[in-house]
Tab-separated table of C-alpha atoms in Angstrom:
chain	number	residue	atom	x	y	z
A	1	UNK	CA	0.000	0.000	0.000
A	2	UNK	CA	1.150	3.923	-0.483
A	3	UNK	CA	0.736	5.627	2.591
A	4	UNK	CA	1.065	9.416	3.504
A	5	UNK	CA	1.843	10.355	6.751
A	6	UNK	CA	1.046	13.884	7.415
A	7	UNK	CA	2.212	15.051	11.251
A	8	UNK	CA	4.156	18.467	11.948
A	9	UNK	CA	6.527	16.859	14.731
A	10	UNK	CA	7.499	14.066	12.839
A	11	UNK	CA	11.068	13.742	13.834
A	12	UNK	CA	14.634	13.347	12.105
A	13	UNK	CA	17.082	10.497	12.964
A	14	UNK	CA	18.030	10.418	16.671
A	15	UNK	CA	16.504	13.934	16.992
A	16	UNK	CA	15.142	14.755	20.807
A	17	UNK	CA	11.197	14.072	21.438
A	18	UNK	CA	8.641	11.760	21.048
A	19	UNK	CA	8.540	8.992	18.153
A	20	UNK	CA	5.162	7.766	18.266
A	21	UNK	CA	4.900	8.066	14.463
A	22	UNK	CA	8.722	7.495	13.297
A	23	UNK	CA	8.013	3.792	15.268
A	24	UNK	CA	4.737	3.160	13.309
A	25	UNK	CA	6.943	4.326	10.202
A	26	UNK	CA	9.407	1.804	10.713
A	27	UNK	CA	6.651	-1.163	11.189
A	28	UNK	CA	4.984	0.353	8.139
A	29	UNK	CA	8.179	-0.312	6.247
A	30	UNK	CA	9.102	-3.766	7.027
A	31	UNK	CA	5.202	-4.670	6.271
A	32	UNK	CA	6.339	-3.752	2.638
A	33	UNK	CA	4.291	-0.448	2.407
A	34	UNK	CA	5.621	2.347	0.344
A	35	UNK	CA	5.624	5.102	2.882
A	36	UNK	CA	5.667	9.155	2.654
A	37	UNK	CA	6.143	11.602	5.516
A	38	UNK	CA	4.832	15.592	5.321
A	39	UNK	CA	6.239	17.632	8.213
A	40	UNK	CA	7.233	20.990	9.240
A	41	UNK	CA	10.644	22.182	8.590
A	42	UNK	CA	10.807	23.125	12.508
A	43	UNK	CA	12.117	20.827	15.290
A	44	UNK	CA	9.332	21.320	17.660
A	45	UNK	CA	11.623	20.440	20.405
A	46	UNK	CA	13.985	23.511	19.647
A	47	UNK	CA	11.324	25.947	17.782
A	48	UNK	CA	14.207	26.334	15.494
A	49	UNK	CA	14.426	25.255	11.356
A	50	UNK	CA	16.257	22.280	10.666
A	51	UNK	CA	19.435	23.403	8.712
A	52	UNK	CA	18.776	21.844	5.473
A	53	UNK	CA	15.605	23.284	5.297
A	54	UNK	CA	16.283	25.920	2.091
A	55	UNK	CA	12.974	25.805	0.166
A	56	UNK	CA	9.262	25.671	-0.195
A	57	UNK	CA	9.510	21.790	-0.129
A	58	UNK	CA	12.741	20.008	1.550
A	59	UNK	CA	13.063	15.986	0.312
A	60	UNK	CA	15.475	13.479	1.587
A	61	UNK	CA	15.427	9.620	2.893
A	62	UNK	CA	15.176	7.989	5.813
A	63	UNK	CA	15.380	4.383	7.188
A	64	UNK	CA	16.860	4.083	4.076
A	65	UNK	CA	13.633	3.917	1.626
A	66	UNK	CA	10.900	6.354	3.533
A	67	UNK	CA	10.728	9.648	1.507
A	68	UNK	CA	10.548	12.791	4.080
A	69	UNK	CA	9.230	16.033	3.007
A	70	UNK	CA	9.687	19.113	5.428
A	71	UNK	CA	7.560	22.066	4.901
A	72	UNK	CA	9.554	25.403	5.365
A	73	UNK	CA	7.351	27.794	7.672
A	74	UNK	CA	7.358	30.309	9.564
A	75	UNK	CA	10.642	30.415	12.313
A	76	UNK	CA	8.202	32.410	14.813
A	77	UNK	CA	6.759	29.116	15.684
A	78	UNK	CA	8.347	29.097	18.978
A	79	UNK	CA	8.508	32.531	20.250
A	80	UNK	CA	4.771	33.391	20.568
A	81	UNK	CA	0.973	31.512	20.742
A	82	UNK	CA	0.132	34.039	17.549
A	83	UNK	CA	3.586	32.758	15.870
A	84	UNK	CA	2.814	28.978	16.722
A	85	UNK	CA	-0.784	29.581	14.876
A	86	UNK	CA	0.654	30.825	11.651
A	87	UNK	CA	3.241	28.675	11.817
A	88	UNK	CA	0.303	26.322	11.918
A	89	UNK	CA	-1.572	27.771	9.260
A	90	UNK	CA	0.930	27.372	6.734
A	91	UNK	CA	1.698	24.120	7.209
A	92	UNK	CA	-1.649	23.353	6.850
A	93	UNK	CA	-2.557	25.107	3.210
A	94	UNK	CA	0.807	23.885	1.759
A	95	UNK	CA	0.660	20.988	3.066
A	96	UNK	CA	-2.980	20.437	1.446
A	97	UNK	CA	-1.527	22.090	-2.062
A	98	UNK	CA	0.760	19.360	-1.964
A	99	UNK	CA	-1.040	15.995	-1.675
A	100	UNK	CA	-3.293	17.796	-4.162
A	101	UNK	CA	-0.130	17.366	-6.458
A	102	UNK	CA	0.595	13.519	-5.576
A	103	UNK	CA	-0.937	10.511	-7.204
A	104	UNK	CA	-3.503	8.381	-5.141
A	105	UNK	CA	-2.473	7.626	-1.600
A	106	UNK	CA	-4.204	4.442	-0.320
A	107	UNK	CA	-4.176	5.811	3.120
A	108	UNK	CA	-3.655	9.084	4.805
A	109	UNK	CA	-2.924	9.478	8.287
A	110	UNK	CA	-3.187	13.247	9.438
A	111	UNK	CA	-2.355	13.508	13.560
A	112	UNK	CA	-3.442	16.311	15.783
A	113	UNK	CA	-2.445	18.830	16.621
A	114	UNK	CA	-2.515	20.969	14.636
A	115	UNK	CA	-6.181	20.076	14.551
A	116	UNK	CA	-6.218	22.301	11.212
A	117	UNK	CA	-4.114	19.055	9.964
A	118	UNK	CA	-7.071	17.684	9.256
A	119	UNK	CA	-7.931	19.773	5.758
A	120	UNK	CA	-5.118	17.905	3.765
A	121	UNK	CA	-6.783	14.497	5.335
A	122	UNK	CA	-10.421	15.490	3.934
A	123	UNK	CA	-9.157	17.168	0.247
A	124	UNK	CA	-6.893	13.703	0.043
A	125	UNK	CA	-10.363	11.415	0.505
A	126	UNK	CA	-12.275	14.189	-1.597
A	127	UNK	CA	-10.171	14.259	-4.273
A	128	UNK	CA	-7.848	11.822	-4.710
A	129	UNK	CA	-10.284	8.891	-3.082
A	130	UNK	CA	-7.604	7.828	-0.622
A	131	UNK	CA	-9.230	6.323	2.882
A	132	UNK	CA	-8.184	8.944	5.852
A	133	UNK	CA	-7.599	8.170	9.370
A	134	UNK	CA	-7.799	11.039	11.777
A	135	UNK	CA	-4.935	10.468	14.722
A	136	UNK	CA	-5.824	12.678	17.868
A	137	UNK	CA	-2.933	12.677	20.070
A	138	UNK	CA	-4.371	16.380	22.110
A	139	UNK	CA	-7.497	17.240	22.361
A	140	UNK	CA	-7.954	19.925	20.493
A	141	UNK	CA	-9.515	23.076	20.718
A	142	UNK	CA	-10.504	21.612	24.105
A	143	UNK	CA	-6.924	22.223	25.509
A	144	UNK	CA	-6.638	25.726	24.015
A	145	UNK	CA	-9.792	26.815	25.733
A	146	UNK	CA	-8.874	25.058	28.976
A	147	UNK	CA	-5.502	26.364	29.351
A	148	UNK	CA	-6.909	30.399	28.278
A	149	UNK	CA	-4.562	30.054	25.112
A	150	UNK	CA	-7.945	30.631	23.387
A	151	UNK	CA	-10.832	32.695	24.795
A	152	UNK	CA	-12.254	34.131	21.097
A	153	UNK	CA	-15.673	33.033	21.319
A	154	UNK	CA	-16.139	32.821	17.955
A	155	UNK	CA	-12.533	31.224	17.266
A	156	UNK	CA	-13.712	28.168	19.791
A	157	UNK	CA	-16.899	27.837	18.387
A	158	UNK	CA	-15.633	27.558	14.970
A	159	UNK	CA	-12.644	25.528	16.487
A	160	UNK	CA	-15.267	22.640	17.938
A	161	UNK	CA	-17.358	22.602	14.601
A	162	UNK	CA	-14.165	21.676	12.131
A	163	UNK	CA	-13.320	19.263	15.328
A	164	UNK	CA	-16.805	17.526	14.695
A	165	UNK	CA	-16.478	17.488	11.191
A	166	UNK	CA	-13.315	15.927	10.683
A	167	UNK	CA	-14.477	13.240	12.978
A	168	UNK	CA	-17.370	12.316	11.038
A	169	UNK	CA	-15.291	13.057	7.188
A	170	UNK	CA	-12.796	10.747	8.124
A	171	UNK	CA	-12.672	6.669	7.971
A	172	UNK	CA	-11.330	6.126	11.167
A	173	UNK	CA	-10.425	7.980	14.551
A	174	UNK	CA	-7.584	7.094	16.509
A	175	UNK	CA	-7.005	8.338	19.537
A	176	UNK	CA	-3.981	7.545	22.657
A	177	UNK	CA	-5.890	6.994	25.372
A	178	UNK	CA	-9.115	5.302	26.910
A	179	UNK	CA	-10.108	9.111	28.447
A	180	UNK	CA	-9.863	10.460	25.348
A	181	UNK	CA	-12.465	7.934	23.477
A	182	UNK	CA	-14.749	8.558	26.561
A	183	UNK	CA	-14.744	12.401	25.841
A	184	UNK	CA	-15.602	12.269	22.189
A	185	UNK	CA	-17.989	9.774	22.499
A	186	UNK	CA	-19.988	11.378	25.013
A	187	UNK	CA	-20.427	14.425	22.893
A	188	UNK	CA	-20.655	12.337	19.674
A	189	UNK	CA	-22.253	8.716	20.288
A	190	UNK	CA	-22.375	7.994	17.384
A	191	UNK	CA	-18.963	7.765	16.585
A	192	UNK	CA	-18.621	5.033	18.966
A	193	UNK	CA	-17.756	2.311	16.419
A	194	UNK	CA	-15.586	4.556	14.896
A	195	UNK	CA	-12.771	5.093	17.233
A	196	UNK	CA	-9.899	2.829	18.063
A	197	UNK	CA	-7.390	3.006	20.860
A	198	UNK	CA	-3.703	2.735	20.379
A	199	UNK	CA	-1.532	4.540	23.500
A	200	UNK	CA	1.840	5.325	23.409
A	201	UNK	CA	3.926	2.579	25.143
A	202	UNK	CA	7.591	1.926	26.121
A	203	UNK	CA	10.025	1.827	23.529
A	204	UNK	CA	12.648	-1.192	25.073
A	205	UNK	CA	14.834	-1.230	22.440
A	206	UNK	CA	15.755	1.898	22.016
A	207	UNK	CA	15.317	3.258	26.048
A	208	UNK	CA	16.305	0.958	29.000
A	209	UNK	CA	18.484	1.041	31.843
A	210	UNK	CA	22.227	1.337	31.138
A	211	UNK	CA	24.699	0.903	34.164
A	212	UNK	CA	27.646	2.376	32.362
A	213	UNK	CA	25.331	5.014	31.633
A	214	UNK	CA	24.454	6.028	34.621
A	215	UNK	CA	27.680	6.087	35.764
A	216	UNK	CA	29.489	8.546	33.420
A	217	UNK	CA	26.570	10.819	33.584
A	218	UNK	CA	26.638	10.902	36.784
A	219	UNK	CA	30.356	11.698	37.121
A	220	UNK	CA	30.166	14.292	34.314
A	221	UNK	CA	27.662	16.279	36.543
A	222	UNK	CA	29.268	15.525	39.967
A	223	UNK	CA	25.979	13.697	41.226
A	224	UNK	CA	27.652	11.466	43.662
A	225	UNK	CA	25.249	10.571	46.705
A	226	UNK	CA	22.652	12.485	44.879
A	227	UNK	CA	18.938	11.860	44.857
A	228	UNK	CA	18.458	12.894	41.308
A	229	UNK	CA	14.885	13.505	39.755
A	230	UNK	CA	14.703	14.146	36.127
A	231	UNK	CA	12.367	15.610	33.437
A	232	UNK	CA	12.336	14.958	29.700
A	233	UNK	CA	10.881	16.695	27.344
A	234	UNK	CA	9.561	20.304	26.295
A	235	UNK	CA	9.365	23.249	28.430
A	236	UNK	CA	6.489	25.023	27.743
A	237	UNK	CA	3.492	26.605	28.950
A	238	UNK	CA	1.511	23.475	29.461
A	239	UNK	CA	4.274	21.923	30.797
A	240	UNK	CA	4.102	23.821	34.258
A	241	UNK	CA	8.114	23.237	35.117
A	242	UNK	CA	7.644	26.439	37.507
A	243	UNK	CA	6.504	23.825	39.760
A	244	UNK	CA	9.632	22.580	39.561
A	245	UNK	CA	11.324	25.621	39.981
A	246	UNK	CA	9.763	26.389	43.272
A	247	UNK	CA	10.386	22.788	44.780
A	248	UNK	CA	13.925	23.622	44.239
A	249	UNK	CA	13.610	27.137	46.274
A	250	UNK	CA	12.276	25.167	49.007
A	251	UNK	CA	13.443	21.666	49.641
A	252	UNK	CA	15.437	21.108	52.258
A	253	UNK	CA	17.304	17.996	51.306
A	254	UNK	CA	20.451	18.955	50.165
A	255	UNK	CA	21.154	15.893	48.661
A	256	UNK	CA	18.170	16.499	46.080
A	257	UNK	CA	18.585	17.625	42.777
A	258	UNK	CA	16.711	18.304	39.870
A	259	UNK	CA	17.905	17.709	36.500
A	260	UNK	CA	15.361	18.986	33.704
A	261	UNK	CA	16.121	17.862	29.769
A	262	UNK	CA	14.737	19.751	26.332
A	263	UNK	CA	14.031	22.944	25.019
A	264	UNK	CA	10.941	25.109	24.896
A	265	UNK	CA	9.347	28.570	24.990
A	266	UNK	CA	9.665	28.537	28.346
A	267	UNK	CA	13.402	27.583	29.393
A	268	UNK	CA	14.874	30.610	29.626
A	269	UNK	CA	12.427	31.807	31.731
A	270	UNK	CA	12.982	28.944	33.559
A	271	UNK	CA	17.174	29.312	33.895
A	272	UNK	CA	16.717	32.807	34.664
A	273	UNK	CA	14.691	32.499	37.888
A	274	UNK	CA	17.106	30.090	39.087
A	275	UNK	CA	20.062	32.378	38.588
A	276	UNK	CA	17.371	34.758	40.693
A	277	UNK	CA	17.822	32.675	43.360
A	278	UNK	CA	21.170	31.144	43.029
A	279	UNK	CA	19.625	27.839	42.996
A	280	UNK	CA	22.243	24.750	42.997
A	281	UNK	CA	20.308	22.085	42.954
A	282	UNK	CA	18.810	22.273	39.286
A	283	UNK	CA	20.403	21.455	35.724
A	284	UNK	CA	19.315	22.514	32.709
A	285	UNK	CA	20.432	19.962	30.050
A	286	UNK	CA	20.114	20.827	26.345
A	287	UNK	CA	18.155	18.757	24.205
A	288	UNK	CA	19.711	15.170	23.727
A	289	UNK	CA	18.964	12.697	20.345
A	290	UNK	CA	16.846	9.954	20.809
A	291	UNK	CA	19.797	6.950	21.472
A	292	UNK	CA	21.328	9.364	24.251
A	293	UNK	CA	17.757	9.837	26.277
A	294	UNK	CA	18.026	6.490	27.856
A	295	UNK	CA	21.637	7.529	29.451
A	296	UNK	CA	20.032	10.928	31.326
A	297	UNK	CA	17.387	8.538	32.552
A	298	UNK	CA	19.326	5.648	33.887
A	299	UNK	CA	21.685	8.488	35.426
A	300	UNK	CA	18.859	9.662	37.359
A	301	UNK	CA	16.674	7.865	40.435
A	302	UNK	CA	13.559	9.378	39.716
A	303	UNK	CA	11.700	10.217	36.392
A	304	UNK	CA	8.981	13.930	36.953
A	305	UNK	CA	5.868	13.534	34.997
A	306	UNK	CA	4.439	17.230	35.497
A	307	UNK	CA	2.049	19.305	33.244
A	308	UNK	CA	0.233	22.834	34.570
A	309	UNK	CA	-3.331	22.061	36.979
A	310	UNK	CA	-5.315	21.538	34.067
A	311	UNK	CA	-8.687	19.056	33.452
A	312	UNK	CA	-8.087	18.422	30.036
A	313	UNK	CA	-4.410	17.123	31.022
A	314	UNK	CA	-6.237	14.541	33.155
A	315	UNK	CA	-6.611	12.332	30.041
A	316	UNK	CA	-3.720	12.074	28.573
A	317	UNK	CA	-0.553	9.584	29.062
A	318	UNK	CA	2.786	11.563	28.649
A	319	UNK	CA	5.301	9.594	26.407
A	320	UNK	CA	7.364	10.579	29.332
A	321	UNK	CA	6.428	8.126	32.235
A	322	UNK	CA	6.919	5.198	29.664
A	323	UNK	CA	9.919	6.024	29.158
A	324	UNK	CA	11.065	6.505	32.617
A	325	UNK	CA	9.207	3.136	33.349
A	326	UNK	CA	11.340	1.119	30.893
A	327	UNK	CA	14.138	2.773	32.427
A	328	UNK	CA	13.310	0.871	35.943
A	329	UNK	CA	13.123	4.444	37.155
A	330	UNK	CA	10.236	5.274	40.393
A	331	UNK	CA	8.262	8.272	39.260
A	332	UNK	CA	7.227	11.698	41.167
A	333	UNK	CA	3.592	12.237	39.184
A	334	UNK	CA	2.205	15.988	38.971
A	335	UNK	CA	-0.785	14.779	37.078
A	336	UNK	CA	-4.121	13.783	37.768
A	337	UNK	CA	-6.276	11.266	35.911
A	338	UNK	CA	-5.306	8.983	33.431
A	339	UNK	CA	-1.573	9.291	34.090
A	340	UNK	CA	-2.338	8.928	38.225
A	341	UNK	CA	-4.235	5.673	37.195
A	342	UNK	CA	-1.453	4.498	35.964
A	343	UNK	CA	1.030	5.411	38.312
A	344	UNK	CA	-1.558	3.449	40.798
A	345	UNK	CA	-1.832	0.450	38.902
A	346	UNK	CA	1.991	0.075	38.161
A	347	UNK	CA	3.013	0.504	41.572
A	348	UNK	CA	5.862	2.421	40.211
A	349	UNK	CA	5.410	6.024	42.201
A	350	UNK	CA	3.392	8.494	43.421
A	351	UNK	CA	1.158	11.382	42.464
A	352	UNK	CA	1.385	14.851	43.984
A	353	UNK	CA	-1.476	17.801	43.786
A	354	UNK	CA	-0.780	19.748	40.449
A	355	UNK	CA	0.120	23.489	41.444
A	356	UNK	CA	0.673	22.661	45.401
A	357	UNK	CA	4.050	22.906	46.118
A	358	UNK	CA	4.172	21.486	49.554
A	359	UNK	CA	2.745	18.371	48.692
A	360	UNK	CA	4.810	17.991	45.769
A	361	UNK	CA	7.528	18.208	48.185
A	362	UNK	CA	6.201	15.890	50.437
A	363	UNK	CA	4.999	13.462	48.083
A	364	UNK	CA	9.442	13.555	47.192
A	365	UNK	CA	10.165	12.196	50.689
A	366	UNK	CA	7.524	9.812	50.454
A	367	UNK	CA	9.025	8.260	47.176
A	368	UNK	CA	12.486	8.604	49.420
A	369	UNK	CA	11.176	6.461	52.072
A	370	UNK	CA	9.294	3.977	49.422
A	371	UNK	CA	11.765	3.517	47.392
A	372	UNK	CA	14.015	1.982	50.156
A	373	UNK	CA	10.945	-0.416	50.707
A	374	UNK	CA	9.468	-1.229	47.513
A	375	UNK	CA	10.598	-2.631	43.964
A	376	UNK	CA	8.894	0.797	42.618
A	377	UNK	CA	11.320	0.802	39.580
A	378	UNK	CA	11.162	-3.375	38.832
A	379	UNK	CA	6.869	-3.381	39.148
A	380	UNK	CA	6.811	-0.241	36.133
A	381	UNK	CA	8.951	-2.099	34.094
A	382	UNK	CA	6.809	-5.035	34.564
A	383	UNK	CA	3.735	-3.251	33.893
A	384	UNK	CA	4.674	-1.754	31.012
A	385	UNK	CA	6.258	-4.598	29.199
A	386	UNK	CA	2.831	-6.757	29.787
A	387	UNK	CA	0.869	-3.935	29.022
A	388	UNK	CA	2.173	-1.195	26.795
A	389	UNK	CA	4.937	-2.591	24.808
A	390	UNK	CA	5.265	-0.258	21.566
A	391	UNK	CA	6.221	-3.327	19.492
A	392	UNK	CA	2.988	-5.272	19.975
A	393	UNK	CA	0.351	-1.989	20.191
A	394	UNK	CA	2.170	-0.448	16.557
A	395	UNK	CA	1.616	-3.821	14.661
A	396	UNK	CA	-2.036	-3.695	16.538
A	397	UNK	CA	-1.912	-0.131	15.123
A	398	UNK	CA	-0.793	-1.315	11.452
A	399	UNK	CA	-3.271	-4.570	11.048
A	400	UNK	CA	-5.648	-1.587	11.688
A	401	UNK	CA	-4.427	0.383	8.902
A	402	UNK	CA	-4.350	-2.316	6.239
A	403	UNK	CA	-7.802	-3.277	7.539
A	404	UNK	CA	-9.113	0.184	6.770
């Protein structure tokens, strides 16, 4: 089969982030499919353009027969919400000029957000009669209007009706988590029958607990008899690392230390109020390629799964914690929901209040004091290898796609 991917953050080779999509790729592949990727010409992680990004359309290989096409846009995509949405938009209309130029796809896979990623989707089954499956990975506009990033009215209301409609347009909705099929479906019944489930999941091959590891990072940073706790990932807005931030200002265990990993809007902001306060105990490590990630884990003791006091965050299952769980690492949770569920379930950690700083602090010694009990690290990597190994729910995910 010819497939098109369509997704903004797919990523290059080794880059930093999450590779939900590059995995299904590579499955997609050895099936024998002939597979195309669209994506912008930004690393999300960064908010910068990837260097050989010259012109309208950027084309080279990867995993040595998948053709990648990067869509230059606009380089404010990181500096502002207003320069994320027109980044946004105009990956969205070229995007959409350009499938109009390819021969029939047999599938199309467009994954949100952008929501707006949905137009190329509906003009590919429109036009070129290729079957289009509709990946939600955010809710969208939901968390816009949640987190006050949207407050327009008019914008939402428009926002929810192109949500509805590409729901319905497409052939099939998938979405990555249980929560999330709970929420559509109870403002849309009918699409019941319609929507399949396939979370993201631990990735063992490529992220697991390395000894050797763990002990050069460790003496590269001078961590000896340190209780490290790290985060992965972006640092943005939603991300809430503040929370972080002040933790630091007020622990009292000196031997606690806070090591935070990636790039986002929000990390400068971040460094600079802990030059404010002269704080010791907190790295800021630039973003590291995929194959290096699993180092910075098994370095650390803890994994932080944190996102700003938010409903609409209570659904969703950070790429994060699975990674931290194949790791063998216990995990401090600032999330409620789905991601607390899990954290239950697993026996791997515990969850703090979102936004309340003292129990987040507390919540640290009690992981301390468990940890020297309990197997907290051993029962996630259990749990995730019986229940959310990435291997067995992306060839679930690509028997869907050539059932479609």
């Amino acid at each position: 089969m010819k497939i098109l991917i369509i997704h903004a953050y797919f990523l290059d080779e080794n880059d930093f982030g999450g590779s939900r999509m590059n995995e299904l790729v590579k499955v997609l592949k050895n099936r024998g499919h002939d597979i195309t990727v669209i994506s912008s010409g930004i690393n999300y992680s960064t908010g910068k353009s990837y260097s050989y990004v010259k012109k309208m359309f950027n084309n080279r290989k990867i995993y040595d027969s998948v053709d990648l096409i990067r869509v230059k846009i606009s380089d404010s995509y990181n500096k502002s919400f207003l320069g994320r949405l027109k980044a946004y938009t105009e990956f969205t209309y070229k995007t959409t000029g350009k499938i109009l130029s390819f021969k029939k796809q047999d599938v199309v896979i467009t994954t949100s957000p952008p929501l707006f990623v949905g137009t190329p989707g509906l003009y590919a089954k429109r036009f070129k009669k290729s079957k289009w499956i509709f990946e939600v990975r955010d809710l969208w506009p939901e968390f816009a209007e949640t987190t006050g990033v949207i407050k327009n009215k008019k914008i939402l209301k428009y926002s929810y009706n192109y949500e509805r409609k590409m729901y319905y347009k497409s052939d099939g909705v998938v979405v990555l988590t249980p929560a999330f099929k709970r929420d559509i479906i109870s403002r849309y019944p009918k699409l019941e029958n319609k929507i399949k489930v396939f979370t993201n999941a631990a990735d063992f091959d490529s992220v697991y607990f390395d000894k050797e590891a763990r002990e050069r990072i460790r003496k590269k940073y001078n961590l000896k008899n340190k209780k490290v706790f790290i985060y992965t990932g972006a640092h943005g807005l939603a991300n809430g690392l503040w929370q972080i931030i002040e933790v630091a200002k007020r622990i009292q265990d000196k031997k606690v230390v806070f090591m935070l990993v990636g790039d986002g809007m929000k990390k400068q902001e971040l460094i600079d109020e802990a030059k404010r306060y002269d704080l010791k105990n907190i790295l800021f490590i630039p973003p590291v390629s995929k194959k290096d990630i699993k180092d910075y884990i098994s370095a650390a003791d803890y994994g932080i799964s944190v996102l700003i006091p938010n409903k609409s965050f209570e659904k969703i299952y950070p790429n994060k914690v699975f990674d931290y769980m194949s790791c063998e690492r216990p995990i401090l949770n600032i999330i409620k929901g789905q991601t607390a569920e899990l954290i239950k379930k697993s026996k791997c950690g515990v969850t703090a209040e979102p936004g309340d700083i003292e129990d987040i602090i507390n919540k640290i010694y009690d992981l301390l004091e468990k940890d020297e009990k309990e197997n907290l690290g051993e029962n996630g990597y259990n749990y995730v290898k019986k229940n959310f190994d990435r291997k067995i729910i992306m060839n679930n995910y690509v028997d869907y796609i050539e059932s479609i």
